[in-house]
mmCIF file of C-alpha atoms and ligand atoms in Angstrom:
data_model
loop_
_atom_site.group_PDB
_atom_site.id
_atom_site.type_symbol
_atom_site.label_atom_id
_atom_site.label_comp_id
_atom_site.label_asym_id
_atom_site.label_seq_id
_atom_site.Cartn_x
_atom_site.Cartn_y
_atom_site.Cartn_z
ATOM 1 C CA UNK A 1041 187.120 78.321 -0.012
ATOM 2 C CA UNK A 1042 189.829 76.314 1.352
ATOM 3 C CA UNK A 1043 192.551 78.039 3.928
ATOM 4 C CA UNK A 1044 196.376 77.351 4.184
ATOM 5 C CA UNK A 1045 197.387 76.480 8.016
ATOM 6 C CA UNK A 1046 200.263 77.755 10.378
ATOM 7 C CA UNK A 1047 202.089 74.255 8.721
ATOM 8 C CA UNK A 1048 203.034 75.900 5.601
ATOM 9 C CA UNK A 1049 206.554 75.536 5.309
ATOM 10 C CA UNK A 1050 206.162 79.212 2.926
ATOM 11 C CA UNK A 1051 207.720 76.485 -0.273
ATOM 12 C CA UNK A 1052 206.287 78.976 -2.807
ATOM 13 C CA UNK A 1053 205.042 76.130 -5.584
ATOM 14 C CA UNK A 1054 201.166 76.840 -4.954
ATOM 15 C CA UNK A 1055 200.779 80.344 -5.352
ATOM 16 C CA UNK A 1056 202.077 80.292 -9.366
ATOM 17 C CA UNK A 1057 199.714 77.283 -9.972
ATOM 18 C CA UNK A 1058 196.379 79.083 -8.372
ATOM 19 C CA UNK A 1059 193.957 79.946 -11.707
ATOM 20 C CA UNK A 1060 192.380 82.470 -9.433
ATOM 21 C CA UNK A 1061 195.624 84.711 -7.947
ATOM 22 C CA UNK A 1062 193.635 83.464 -4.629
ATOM 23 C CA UNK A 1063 197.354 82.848 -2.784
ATOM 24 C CA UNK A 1064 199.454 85.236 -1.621
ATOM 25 C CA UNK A 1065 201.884 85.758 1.070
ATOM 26 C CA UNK A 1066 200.806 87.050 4.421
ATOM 27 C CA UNK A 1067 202.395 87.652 7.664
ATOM 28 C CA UNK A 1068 204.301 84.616 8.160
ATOM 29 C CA UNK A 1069 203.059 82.347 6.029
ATOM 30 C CA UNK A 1070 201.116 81.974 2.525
ATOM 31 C CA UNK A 1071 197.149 82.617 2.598
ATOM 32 C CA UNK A 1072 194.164 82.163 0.868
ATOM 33 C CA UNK A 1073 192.006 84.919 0.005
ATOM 34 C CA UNK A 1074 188.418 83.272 0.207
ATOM 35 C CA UNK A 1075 186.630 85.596 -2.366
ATOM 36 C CA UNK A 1076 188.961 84.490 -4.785
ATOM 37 C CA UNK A 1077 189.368 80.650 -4.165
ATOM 38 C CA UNK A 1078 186.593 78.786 -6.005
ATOM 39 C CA UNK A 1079 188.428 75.111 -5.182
ATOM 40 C CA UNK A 1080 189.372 75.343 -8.873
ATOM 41 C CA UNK A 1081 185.632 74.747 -9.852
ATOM 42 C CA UNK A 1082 185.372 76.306 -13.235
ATOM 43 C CA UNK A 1083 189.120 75.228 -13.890
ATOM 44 C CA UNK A 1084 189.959 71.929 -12.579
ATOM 45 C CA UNK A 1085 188.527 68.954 -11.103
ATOM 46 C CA UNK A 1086 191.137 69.044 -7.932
ATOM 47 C CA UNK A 1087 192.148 72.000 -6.114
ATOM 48 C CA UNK A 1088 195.373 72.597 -7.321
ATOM 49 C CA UNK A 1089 197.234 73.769 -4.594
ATOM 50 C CA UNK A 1090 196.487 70.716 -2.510
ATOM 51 C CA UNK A 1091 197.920 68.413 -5.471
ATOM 52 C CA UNK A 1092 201.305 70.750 -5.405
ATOM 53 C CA UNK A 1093 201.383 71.125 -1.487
ATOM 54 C CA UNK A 1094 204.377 69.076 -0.138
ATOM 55 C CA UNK A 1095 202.735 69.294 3.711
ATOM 56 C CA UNK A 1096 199.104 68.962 3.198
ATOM 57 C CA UNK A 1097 198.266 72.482 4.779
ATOM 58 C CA UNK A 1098 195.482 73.310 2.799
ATOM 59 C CA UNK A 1099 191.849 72.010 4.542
ATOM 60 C CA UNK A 1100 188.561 73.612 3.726
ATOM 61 C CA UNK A 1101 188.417 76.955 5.456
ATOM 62 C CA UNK A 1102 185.302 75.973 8.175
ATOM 63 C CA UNK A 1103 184.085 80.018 8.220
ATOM 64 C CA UNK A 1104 183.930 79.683 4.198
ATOM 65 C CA UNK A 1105 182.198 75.830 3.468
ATOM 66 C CA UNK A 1106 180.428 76.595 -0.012
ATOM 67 C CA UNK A 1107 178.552 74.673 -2.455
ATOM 68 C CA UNK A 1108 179.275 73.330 -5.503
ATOM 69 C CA UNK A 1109 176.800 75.557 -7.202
ATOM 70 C CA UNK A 1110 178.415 78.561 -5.017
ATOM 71 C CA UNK A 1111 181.620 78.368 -5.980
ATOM 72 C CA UNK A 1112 180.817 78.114 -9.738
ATOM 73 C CA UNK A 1113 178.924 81.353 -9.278
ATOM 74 C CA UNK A 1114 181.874 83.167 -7.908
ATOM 75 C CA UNK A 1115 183.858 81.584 -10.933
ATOM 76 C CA UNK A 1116 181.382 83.283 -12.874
ATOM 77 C CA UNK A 1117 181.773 86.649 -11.018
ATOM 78 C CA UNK A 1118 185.367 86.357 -11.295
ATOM 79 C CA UNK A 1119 185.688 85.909 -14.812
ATOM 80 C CA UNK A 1120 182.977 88.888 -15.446
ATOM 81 C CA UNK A 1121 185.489 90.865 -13.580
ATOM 82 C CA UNK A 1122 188.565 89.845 -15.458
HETATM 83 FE FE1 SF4 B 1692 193.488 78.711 -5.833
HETATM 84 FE FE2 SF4 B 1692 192.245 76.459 -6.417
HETATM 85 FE FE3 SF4 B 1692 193.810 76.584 -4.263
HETATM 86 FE FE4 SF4 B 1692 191.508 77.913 -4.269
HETATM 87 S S1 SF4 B 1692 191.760 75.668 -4.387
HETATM 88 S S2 SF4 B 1692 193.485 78.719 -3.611
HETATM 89 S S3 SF4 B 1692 191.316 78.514 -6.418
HETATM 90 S S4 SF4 B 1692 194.478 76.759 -6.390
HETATM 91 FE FE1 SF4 B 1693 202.707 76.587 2.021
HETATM 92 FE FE2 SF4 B 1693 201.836 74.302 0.964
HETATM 93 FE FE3 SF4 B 1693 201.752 76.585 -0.450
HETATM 94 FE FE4 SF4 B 1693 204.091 75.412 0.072
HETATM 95 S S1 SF4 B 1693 202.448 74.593 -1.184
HETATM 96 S S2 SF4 B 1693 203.641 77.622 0.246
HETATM 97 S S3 SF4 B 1693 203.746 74.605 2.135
HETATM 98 S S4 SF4 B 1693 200.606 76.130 1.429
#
C-alpha cells in the first residue's frame, strides 16, 4: 500500500481518481487506507494518485510493502466484496 505524507497540500484531485475509494480525508491531511490501496494493480499500470499528485507525497507505506502477487489478491478480495 502506498501512504500520503504530512506534505500534502489537502489539493483534493487524488481522492476522485482512486479505483479503490482507498483516499480519504483524515485529521489534517488526506490518507490512505492500506486495506484498500492495491497500487492500482488490477486497474492500472501506475498508481494513480502519484500521476495526479502535484507534491509527490505519496511513497510506499514501509509498515505495508506488498507483493505484486499480494496486492492482486486483495484486488480480488475487493472486487468479491463489491
Ligand atoms: Fe488508490 Fe491506487 Fe493510490 Fe492506492 S495507489 S490509494 S489504489 S489510487
Ligand atoms: Fe494531498 Fe497529493 Fe492528494 Fe493533493 S494529490 S490531496 S497533495 S496527496
Amino acid at each position: 500500500a502506498l501512504m500520503i505524507t504530512d506534505e500534502c497540500i489537502n489539493c483534493d484531485v487524488c481522492e476522485p481518481e482512486c479505483p479503490n475509494q482507498a483516499i480519504s480525508m483524515g485529521a489534517d491531511y488526506y490518507q490512505i487506507d492500506p486495506a484498500r490501496c492495491t497500487e492500482c494493480v488490477g486497474h492500472f499500470d501506475e498508481p494513480q494518485c502519484v500521476q495526479v499528485c502535484p507534491v509527490a507525497c505519496i511513497p510506499v507505506n514501509p509498515a505495508h510493502v506488498e507483493t505484486r502477487e499480494g496486492l492482486m489478491a486483495k484486488y480480488l478480495r475487493l472486487q468479491q466484496a463489491g
